[in-house]
XYZ file of N, CA, C and O in Angstrom:
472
model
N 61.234 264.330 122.054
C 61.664 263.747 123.308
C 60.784 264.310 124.421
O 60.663 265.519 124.617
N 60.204 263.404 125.109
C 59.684 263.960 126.276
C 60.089 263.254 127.707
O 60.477 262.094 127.851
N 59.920 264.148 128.621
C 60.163 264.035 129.884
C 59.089 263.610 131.006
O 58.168 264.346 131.358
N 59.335 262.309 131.524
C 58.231 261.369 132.306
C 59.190 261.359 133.860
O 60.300 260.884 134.097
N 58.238 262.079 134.714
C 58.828 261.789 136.198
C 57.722 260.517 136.746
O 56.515 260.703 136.906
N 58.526 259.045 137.014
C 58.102 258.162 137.998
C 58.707 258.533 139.566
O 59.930 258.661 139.636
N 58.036 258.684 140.621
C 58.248 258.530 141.758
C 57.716 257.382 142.325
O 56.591 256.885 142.274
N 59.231 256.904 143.133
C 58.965 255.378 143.642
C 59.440 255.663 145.216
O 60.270 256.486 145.601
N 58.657 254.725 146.000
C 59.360 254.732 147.003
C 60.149 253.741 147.353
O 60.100 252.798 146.564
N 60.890 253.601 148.285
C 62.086 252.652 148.268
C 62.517 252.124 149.742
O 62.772 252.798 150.740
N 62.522 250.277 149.524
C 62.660 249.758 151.115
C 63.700 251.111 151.749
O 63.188 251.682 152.712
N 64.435 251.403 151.513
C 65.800 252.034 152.273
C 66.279 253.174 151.386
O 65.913 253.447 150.243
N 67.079 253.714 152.076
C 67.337 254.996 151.007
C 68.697 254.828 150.733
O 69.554 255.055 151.587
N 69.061 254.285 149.132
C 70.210 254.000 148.938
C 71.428 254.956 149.354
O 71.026 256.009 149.848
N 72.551 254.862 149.288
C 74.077 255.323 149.220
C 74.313 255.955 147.978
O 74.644 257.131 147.832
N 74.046 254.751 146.703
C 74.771 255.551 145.736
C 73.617 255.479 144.465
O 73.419 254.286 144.237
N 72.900 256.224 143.683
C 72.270 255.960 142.899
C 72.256 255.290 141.481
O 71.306 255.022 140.745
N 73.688 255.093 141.316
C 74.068 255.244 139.715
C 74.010 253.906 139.686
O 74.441 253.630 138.566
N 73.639 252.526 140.441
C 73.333 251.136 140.510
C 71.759 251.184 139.889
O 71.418 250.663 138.827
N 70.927 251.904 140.769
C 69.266 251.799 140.462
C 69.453 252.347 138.619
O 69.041 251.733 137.635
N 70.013 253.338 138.643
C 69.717 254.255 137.089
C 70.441 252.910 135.600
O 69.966 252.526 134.531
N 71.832 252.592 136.398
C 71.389 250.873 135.602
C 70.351 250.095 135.553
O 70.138 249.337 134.606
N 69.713 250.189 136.421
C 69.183 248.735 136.675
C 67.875 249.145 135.633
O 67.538 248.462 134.666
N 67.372 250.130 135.968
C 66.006 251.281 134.997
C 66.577 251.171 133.485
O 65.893 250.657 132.601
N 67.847 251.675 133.248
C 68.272 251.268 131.451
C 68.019 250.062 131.137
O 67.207 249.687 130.291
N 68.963 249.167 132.060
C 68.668 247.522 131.634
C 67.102 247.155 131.611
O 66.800 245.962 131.637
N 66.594 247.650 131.587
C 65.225 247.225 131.901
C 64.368 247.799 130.521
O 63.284 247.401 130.096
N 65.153 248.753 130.047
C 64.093 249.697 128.847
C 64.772 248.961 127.299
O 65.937 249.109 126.932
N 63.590 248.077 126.483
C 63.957 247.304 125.336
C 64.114 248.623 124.288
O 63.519 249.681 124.490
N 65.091 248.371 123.032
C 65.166 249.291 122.265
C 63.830 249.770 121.508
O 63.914 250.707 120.714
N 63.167 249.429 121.636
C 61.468 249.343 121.231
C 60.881 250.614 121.797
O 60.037 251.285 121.204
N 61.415 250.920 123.062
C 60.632 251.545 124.416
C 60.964 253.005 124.012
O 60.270 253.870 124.547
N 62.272 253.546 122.831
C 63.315 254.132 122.701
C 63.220 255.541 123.843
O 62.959 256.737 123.711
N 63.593 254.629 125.004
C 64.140 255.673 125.961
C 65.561 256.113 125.462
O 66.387 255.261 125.135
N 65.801 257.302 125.415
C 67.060 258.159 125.572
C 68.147 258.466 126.375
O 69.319 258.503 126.002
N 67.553 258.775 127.938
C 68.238 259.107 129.372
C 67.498 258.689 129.919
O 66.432 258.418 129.365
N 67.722 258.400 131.448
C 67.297 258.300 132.475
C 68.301 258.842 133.839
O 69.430 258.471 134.161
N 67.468 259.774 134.416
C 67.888 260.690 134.930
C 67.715 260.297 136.977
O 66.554 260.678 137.125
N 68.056 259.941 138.037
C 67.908 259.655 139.503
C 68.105 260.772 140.366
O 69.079 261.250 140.947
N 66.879 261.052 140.279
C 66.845 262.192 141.568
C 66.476 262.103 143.370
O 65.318 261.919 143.744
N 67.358 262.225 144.125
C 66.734 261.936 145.474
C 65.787 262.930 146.120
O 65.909 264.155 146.145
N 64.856 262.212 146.618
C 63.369 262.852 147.583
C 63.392 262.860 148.597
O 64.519 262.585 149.008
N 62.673 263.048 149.375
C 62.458 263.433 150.880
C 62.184 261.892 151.675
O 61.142 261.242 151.587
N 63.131 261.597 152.284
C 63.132 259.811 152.832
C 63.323 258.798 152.002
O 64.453 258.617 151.549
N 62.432 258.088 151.707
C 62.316 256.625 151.098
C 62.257 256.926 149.651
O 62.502 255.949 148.944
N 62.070 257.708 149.213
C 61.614 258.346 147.598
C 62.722 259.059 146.562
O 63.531 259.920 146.908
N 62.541 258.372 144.885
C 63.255 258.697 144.717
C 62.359 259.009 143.342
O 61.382 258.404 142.901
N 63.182 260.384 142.743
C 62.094 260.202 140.880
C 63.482 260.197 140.251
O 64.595 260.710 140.369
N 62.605 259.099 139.320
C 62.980 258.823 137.989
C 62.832 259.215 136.788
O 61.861 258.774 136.174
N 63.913 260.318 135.998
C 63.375 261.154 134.854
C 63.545 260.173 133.641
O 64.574 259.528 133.438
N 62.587 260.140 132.975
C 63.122 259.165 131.525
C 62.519 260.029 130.473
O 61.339 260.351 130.339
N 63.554 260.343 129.752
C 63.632 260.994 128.750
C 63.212 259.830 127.327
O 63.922 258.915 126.910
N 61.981 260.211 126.872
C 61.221 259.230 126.323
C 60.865 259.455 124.744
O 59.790 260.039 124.608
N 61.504 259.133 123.554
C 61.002 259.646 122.242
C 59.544 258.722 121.853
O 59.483 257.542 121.506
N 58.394 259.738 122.052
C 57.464 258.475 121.788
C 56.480 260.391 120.843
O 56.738 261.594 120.893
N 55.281 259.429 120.075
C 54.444 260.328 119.688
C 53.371 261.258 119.941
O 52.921 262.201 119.291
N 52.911 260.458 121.685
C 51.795 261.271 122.510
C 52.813 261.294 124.101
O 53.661 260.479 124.465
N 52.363 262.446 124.734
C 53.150 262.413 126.234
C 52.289 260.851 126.797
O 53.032 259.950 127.186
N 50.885 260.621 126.813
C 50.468 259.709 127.336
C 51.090 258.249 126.461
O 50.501 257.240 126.849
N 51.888 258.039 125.643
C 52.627 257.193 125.185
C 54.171 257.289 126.066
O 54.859 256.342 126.449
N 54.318 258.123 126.157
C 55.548 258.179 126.412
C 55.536 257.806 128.144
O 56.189 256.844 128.546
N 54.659 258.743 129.188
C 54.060 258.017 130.108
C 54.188 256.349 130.435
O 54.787 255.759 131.334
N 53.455 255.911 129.435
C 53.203 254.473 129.778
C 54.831 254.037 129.385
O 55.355 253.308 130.228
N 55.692 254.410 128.185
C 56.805 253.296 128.523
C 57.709 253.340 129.886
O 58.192 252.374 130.477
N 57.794 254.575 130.183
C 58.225 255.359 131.790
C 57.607 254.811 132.841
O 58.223 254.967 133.895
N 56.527 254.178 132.921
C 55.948 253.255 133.765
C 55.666 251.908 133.893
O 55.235 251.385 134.920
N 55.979 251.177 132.540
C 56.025 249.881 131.990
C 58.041 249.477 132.502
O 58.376 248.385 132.961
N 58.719 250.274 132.333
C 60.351 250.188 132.449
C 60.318 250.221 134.067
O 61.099 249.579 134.770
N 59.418 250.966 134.489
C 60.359 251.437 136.405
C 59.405 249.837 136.701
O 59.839 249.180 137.647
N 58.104 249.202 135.897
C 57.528 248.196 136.416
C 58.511 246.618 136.228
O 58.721 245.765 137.090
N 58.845 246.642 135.181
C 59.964 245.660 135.090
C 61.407 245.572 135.820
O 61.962 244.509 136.100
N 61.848 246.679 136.042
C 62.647 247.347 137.475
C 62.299 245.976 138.608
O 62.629 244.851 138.984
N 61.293 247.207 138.775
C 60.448 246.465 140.250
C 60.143 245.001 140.471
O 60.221 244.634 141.644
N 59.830 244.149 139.623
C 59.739 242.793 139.213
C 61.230 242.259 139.098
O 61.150 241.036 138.980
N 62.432 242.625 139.083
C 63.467 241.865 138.355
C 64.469 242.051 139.033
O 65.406 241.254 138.984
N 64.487 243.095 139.778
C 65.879 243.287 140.852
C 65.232 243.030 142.348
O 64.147 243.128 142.920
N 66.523 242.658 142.601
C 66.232 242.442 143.989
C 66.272 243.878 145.212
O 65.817 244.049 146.344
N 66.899 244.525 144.456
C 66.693 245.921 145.559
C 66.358 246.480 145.271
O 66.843 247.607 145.364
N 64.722 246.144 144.373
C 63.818 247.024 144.583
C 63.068 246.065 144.349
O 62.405 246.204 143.322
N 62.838 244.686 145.179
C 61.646 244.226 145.460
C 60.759 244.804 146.461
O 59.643 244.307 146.307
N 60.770 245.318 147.050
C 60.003 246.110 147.987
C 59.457 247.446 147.483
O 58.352 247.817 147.880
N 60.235 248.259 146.552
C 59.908 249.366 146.198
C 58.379 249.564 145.593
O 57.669 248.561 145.654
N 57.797 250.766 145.010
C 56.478 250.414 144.570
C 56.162 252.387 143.761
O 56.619 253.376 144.334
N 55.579 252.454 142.820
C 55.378 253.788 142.495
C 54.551 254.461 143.052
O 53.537 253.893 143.460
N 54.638 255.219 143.157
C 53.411 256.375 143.755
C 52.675 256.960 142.637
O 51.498 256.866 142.289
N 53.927 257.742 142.052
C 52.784 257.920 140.509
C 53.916 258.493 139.442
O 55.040 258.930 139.692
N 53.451 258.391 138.566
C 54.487 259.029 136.782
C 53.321 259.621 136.337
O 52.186 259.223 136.598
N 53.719 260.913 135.427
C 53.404 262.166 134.751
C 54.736 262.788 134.347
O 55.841 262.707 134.882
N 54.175 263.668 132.849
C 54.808 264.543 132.691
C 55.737 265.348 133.506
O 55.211 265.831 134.508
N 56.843 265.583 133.349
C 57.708 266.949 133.765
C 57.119 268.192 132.945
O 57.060 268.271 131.718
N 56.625 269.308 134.035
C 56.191 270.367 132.913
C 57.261 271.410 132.759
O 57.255 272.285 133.626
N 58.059 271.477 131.946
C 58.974 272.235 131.425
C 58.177 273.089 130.278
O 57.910 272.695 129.142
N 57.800 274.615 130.978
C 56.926 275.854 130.624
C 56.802 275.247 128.583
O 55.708 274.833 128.200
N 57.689 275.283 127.834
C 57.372 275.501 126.564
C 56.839 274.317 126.319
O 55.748 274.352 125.750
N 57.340 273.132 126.611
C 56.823 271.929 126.095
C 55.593 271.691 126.684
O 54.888 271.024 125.927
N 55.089 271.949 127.663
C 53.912 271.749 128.523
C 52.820 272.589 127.523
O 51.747 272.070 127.218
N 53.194 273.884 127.067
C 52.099 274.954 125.532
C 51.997 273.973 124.784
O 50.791 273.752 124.672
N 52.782 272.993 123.994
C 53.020 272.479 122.814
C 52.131 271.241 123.581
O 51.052 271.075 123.012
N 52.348 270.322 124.763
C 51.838 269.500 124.878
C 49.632 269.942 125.327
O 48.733 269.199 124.933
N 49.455 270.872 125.922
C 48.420 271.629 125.959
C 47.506 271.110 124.549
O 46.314 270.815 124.459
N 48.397 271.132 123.701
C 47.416 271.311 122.115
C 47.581 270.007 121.382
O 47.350 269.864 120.182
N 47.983 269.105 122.171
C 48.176 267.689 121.568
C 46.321 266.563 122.308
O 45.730 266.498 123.385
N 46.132 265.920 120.873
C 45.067 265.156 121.305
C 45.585 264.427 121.970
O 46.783 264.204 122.146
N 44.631 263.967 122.424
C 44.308 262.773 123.552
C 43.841 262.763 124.650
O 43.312 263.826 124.975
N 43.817 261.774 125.552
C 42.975 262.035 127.465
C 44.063 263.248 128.115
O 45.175 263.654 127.777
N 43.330 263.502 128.966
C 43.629 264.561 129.903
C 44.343 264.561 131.002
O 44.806 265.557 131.558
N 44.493 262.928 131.486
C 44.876 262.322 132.453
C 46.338 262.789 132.854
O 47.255 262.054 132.489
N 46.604 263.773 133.465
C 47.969 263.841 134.094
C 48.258 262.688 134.993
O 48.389 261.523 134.615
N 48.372 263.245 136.572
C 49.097 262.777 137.607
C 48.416 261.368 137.631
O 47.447 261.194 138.370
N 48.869 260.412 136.886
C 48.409 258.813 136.723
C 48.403 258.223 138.068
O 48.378 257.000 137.927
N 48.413 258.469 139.007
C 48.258 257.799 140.271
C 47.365 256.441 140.079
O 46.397 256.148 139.378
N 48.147 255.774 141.021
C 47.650 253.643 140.653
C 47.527 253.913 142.324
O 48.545 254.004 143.010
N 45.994 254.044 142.976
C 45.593 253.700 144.056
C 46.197 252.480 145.084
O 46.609 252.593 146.239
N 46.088 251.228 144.189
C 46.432 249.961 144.942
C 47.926 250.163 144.971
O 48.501 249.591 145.897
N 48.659 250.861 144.145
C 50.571 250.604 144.744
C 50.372 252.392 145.847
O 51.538 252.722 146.066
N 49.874 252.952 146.187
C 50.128 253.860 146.986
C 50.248 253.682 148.170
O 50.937 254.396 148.899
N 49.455 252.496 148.610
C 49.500 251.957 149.762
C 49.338 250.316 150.087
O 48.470 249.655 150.657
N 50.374 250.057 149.559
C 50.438 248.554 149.107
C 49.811 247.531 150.220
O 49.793 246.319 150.004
């Protein structure tokens, strides 16, 4: 299981979160096999999204954590406006050693230029 923080920002800063953290499940196909998804509030407009992700590379697991908050964003209406800033790993000290020694790109903080400043 690994842990993928998306940070999104958001037209308005909701009231109650536990609507958006539906809306992020409904959105993840059993395929994707997300586990949890976790709504944390940020500083203003921003909110991260933890998705607890069983996949075989962190950069697998990454992309379904960013493929789910993208279908989000496309499909509800209160968060047509919203947009990511960026998804990466959560580094939680032991898993971050274990992930250290796993192949693949290097690419942490996935930042998407064109949604940063839409």
């Amino acid at each position: 299981m690994r842990l993928v923080h998306v940070r999104i920002r958001l037209p308005d800063t909701p009231d109650d979160l536990g609507p958006l953290k539906a809306a992020f499940l409904s959105h993840a196909v059993p395929e994707d096999k997300v586990g949890h998804i976790s709504i944390h509030p940020g500083d203003g407009r921003e909110l991260t999204a933890g998705f607890f992700v069983s996949a075989t590379t962190l950069s697998a697991a990454e992309t379904v954590a960013y493929t789910v908050v993208l279908r989000a964003l496309g499909s509800e209406p209160a968060l047509q406006h919203a947009y990511v800033i960026s998804y990466s790993a959560a580094l939680v000290p032991a898993m971050f050693d274990r992930m250290l020694q796993e192949p693949g790109d290097g690419g942490r903080n996935r930042r998407r230029p064109n949604e940063v400043n839409p």
